[in-house]
mmCIF file with all atom_site columns, C-alpha atoms in Angstrom:
data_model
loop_
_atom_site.group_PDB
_atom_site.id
_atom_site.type_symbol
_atom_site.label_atom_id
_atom_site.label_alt_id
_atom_site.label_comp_id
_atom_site.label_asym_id
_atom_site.label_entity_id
_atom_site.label_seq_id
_atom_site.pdbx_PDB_ins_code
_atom_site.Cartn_x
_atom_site.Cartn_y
_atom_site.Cartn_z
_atom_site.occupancy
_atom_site.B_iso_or_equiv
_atom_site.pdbx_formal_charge
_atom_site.auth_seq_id
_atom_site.auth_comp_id
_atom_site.auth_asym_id
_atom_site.auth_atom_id
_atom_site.pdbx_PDB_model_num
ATOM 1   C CA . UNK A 1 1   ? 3.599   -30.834 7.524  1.00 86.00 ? 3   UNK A CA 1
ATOM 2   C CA . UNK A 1 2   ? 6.463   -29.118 5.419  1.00 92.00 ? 4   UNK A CA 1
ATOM 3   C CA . UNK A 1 3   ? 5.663   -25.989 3.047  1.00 94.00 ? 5   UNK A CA 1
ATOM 4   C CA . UNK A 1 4   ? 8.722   -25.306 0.681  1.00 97.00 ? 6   UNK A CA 1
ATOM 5   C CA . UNK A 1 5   ? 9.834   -21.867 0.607  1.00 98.00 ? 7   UNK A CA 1
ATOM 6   C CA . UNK A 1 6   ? 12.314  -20.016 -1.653 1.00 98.00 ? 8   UNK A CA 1
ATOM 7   C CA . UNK A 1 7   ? 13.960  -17.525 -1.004 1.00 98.00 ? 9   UNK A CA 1
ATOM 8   C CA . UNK A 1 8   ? 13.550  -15.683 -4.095 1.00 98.00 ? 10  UNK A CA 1
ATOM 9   C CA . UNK A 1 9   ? 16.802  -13.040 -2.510 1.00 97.00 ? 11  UNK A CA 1
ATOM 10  C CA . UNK A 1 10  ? 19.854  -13.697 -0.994 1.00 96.00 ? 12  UNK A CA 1
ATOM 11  C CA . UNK A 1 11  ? 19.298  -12.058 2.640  1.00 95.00 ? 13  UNK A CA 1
ATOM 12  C CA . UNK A 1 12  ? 15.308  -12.976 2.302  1.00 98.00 ? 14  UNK A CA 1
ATOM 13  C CA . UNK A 1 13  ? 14.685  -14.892 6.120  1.00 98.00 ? 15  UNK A CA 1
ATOM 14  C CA . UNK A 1 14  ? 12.799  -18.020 6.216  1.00 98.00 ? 16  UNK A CA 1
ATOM 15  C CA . UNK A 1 15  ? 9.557   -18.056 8.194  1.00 97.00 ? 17  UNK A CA 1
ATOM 16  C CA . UNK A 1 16  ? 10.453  -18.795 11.777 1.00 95.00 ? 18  UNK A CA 1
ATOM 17  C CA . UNK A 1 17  ? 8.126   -19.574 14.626 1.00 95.00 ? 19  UNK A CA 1
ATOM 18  C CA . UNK A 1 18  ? 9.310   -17.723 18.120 1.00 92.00 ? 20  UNK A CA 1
ATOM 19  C CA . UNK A 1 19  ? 8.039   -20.315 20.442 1.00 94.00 ? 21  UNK A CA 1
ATOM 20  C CA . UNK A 1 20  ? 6.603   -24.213 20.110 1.00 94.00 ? 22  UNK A CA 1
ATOM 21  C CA . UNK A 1 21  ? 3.113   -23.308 20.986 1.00 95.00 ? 23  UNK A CA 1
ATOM 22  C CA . UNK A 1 22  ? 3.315   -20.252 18.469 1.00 94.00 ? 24  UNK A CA 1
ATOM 23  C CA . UNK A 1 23  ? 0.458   -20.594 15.649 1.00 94.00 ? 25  UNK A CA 1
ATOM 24  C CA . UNK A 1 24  ? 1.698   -18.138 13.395 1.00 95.00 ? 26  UNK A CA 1
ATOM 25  C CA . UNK A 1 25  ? 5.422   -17.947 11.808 1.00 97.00 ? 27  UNK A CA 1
ATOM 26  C CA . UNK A 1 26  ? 6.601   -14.354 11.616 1.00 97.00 ? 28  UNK A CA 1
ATOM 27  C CA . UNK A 1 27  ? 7.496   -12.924 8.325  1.00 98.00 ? 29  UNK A CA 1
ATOM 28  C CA . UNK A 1 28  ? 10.200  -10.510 8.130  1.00 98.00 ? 30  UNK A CA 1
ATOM 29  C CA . UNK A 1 29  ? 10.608  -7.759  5.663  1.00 98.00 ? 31  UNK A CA 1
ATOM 30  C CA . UNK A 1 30  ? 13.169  -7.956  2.951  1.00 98.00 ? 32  UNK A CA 1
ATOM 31  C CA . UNK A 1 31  ? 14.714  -4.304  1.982  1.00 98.00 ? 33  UNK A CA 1
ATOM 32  C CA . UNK A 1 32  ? 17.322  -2.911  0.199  1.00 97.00 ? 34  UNK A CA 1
ATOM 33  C CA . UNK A 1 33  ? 16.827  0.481   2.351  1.00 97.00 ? 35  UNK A CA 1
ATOM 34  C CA . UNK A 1 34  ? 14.558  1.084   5.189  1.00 98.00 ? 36  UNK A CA 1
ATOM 35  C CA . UNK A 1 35  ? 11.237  1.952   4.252  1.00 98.00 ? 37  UNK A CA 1
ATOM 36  C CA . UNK A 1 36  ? 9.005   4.898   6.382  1.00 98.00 ? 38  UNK A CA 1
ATOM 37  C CA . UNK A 1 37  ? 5.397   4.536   6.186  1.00 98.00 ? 39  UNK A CA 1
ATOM 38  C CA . UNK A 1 38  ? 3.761   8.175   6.910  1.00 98.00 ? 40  UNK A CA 1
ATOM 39  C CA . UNK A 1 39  ? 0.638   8.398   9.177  1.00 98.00 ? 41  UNK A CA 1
ATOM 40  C CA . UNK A 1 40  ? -2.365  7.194   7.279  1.00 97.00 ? 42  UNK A CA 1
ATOM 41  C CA . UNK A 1 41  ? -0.349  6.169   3.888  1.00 98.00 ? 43  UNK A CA 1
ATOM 42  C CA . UNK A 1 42  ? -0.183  2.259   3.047  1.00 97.00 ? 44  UNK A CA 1
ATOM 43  C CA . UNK A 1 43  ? 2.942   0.198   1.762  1.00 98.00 ? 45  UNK A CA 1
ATOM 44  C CA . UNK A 1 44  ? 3.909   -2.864  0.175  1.00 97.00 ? 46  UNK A CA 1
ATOM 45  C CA . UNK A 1 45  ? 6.390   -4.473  1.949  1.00 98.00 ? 47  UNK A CA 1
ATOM 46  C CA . UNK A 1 46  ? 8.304   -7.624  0.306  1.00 98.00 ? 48  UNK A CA 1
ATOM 47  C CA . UNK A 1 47  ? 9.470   -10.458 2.213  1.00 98.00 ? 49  UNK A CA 1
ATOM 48  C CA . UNK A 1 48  ? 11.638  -11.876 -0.425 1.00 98.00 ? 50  UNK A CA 1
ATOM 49  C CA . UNK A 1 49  ? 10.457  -15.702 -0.368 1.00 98.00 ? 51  UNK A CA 1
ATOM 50  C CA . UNK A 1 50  ? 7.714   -17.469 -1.978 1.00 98.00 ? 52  UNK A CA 1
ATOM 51  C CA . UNK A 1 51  ? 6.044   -20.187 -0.777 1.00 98.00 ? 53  UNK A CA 1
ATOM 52  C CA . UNK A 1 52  ? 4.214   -23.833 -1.951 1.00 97.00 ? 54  UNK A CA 1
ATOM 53  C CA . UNK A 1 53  ? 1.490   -24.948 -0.039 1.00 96.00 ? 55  UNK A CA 1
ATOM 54  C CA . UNK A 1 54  ? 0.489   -28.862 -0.084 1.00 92.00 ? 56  UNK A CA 1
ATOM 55  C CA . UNK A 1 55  ? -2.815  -29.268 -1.800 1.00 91.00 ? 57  UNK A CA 1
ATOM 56  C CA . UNK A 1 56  ? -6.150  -26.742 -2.463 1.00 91.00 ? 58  UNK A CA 1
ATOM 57  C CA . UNK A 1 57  ? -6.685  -28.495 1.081  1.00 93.00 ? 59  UNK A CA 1
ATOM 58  C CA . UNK A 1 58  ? -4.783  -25.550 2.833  1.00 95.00 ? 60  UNK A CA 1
ATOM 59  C CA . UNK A 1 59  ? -4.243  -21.605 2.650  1.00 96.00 ? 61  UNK A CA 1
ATOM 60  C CA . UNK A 1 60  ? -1.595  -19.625 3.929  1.00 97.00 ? 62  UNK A CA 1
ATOM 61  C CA . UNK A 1 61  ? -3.343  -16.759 5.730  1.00 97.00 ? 63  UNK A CA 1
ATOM 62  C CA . UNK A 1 62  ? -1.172  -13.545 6.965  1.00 97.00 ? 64  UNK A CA 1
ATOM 63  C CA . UNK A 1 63  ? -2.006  -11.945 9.980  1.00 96.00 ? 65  UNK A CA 1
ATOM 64  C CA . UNK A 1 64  ? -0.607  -8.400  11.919 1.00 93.00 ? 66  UNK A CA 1
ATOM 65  C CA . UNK A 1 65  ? 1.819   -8.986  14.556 1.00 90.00 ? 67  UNK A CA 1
ATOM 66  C CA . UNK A 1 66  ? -0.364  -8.191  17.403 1.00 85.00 ? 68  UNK A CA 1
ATOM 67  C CA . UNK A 1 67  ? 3.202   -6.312  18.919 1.00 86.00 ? 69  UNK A CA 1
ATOM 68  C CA . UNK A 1 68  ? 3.719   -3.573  15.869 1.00 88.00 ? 70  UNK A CA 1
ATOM 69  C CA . UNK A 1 69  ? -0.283  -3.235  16.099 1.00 86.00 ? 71  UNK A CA 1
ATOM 70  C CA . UNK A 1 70  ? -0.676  -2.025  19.993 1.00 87.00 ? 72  UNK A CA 1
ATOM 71  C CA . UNK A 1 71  ? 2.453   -0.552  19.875 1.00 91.00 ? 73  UNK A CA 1
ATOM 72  C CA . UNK A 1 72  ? 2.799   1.486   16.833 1.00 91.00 ? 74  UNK A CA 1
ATOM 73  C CA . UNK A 1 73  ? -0.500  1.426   15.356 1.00 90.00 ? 75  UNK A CA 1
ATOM 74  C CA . UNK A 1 74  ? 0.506   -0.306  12.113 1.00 94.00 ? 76  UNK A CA 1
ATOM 75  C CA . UNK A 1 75  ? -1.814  -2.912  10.662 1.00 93.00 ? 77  UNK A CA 1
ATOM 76  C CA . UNK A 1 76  ? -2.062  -4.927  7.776  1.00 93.00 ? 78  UNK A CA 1
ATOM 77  C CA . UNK A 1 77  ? -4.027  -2.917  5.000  1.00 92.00 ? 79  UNK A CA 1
ATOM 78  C CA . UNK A 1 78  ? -6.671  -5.967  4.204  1.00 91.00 ? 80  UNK A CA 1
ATOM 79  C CA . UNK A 1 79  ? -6.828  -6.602  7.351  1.00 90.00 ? 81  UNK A CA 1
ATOM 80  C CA . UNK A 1 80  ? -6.056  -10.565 6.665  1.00 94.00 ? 82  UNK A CA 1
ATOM 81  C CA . UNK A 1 81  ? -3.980  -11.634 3.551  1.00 93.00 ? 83  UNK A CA 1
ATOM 82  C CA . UNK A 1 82  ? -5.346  -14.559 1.788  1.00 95.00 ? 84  UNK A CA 1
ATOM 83  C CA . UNK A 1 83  ? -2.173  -16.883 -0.018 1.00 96.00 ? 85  UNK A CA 1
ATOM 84  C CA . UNK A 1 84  ? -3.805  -19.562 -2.343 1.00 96.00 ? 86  UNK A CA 1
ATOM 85  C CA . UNK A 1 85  ? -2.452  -23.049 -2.407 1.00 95.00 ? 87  UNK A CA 1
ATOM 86  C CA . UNK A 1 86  ? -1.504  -22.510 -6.011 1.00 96.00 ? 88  UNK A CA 1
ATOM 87  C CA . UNK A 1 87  ? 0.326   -18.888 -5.901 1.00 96.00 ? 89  UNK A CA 1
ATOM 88  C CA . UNK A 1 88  ? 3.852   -19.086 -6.078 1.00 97.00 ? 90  UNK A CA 1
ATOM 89  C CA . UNK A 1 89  ? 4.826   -15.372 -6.231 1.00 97.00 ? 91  UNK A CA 1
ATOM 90  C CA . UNK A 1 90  ? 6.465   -13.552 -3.592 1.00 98.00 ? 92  UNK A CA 1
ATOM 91  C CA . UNK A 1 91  ? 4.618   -12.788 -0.400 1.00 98.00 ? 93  UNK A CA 1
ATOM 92  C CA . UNK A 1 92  ? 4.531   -8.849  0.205  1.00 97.00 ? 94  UNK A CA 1
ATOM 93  C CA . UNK A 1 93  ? 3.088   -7.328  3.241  1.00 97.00 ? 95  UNK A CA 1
ATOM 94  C CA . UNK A 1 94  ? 0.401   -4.298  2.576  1.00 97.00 ? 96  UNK A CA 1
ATOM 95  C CA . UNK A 1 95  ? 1.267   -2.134  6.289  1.00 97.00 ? 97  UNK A CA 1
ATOM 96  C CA . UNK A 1 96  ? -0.631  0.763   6.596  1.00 97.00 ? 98  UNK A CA 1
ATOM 97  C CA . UNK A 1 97  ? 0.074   3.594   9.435  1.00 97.00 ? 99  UNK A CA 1
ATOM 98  C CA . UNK A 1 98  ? -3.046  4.481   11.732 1.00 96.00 ? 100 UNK A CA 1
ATOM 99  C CA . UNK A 1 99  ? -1.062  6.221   14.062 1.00 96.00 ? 101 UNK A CA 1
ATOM 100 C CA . UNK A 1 100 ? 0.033   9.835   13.977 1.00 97.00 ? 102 UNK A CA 1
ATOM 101 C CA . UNK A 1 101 ? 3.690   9.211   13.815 1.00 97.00 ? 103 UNK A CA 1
ATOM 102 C CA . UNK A 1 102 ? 5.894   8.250   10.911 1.00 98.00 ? 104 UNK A CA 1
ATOM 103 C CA . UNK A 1 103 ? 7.031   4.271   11.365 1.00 97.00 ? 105 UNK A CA 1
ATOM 104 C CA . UNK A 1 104 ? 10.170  2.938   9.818  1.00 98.00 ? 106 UNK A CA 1
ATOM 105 C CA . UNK A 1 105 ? 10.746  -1.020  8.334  1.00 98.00 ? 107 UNK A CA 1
ATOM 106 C CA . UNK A 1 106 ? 13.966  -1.862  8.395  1.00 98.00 ? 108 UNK A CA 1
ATOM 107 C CA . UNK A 1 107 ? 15.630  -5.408  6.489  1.00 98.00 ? 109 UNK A CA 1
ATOM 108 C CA . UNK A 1 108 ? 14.714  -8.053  8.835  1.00 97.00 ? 110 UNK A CA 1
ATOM 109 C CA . UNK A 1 109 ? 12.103  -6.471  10.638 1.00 97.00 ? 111 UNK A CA 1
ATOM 110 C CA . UNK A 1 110 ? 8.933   -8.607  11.636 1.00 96.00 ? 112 UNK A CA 1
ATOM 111 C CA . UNK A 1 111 ? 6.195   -7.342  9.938  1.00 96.00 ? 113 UNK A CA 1
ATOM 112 C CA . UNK A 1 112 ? 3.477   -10.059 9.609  1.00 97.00 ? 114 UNK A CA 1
ATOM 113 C CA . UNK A 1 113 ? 2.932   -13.440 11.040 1.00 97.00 ? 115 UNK A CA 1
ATOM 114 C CA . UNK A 1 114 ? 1.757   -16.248 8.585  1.00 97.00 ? 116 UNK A CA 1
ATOM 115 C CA . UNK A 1 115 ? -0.561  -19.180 9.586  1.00 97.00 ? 117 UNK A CA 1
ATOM 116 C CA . UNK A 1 116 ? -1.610  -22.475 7.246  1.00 97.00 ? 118 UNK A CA 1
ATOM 117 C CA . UNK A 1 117 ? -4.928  -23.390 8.032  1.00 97.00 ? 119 UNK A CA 1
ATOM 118 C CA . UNK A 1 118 ? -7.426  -25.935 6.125  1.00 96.00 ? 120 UNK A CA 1
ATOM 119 C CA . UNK A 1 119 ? -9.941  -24.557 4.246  1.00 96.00 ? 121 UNK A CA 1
ATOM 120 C CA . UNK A 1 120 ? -13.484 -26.030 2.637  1.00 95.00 ? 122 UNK A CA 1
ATOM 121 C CA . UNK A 1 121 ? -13.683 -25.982 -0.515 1.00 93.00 ? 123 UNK A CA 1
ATOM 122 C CA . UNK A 1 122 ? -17.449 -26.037 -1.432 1.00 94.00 ? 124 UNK A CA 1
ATOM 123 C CA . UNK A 1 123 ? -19.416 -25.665 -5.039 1.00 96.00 ? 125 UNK A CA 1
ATOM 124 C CA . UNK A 1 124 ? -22.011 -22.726 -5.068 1.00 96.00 ? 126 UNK A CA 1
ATOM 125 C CA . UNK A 1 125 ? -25.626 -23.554 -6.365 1.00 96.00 ? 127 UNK A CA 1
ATOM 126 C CA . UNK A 1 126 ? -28.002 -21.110 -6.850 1.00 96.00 ? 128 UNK A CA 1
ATOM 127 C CA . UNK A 1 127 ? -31.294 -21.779 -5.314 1.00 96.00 ? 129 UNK A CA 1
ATOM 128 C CA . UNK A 1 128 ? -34.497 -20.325 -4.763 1.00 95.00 ? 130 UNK A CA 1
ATOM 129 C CA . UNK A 1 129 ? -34.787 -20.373 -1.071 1.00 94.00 ? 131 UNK A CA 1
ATOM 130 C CA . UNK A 1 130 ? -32.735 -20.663 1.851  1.00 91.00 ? 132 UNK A CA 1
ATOM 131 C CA . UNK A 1 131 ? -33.645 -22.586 5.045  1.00 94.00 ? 133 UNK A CA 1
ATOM 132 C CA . UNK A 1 132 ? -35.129 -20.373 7.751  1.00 90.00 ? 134 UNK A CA 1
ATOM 133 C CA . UNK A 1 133 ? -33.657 -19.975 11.021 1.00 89.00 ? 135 UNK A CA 1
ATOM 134 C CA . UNK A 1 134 ? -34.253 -18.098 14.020 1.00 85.00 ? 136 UNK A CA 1
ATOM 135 C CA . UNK A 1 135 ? -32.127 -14.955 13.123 1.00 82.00 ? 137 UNK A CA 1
ATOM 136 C CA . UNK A 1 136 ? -33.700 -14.819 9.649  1.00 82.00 ? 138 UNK A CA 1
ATOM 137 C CA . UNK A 1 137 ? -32.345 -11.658 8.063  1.00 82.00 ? 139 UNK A CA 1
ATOM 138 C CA . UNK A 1 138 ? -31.514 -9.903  11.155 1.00 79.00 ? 140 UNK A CA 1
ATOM 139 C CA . UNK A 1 139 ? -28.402 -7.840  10.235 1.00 76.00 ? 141 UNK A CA 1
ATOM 140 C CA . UNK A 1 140 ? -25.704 -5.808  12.318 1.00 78.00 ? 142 UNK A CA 1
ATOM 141 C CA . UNK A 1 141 ? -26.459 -5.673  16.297 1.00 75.00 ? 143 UNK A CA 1
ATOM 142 C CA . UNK A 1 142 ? -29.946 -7.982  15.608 1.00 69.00 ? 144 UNK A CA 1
ATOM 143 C CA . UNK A 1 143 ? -29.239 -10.101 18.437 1.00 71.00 ? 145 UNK A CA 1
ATOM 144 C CA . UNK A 1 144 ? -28.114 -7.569  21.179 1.00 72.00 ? 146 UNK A CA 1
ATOM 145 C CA . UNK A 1 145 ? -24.935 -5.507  21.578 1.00 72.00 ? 147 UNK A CA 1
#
């Protein structure tokens, strides 16, 4: 599978996969100056391309770099970042500091890694009932911790 991507600025890096079996392509930031995220605050951080995805078949969906995460305690803000098959805007990276120290982005810097997945595309119908099950309603820690 190919996914076009533009580079929407000059020095913006392409998506690049470190290793064959790698799922996810690391995104890198794209800065005109560094960028310091204090402990606790949350920032956007561009990556300067955009990207087209196939068909409503797949999404593009943005995960932390496992490395910046254990290391420096710096996460992605929603957790996972959704990109819809038919957004072409520029990808930007919502970081957010749990540590207790300062961290710095830098131009070029990994700072995400992107993976295209399928994904079902159902219609909703409302109905009256659902089909029971052996769980039922059983919420959080119903089945053991």
């Amino acid at each position: 599978m190919d996914i076009k991507v533009k580079k929407l600025i000059d020095n913006a890096r392409l998506p690049y996969r470190a290793t064959a079996g790698s799922a996810g392509a690391d995104l890198f930031a794209c800065l005109d100056e560094a960028v310091t995220i204090a402990p606790g605050e949350r920032k956007l951080i561009p990556t300067g391309i955009a990207i087209e995805l196939p068909d409503s078949g797949c999404g593009a969906f943005v995960f932390p770099r496992s490395s910046v995460s254990s290391r420096f305690g710096v996460s992605l803000a929603n957790c996972v970042g959704v990109v819809d098959s038919d957004y072409r805007g520029e990808i930007k990276v919502p970081l957010i500091n749990h540590s207790d120290t300062p961290y710095t982005v830098h131009d070029g810097d990994r700072i995400a890694q992107m993976v295209i997945m399928p994904v079902v595309l159902p219609d909703y119908i409302e109905s009256g009932s659902l089909t029971g099950t052996e769980r039922g309603e059983g919420g959080f820690g119903s089945t053991g911790v």
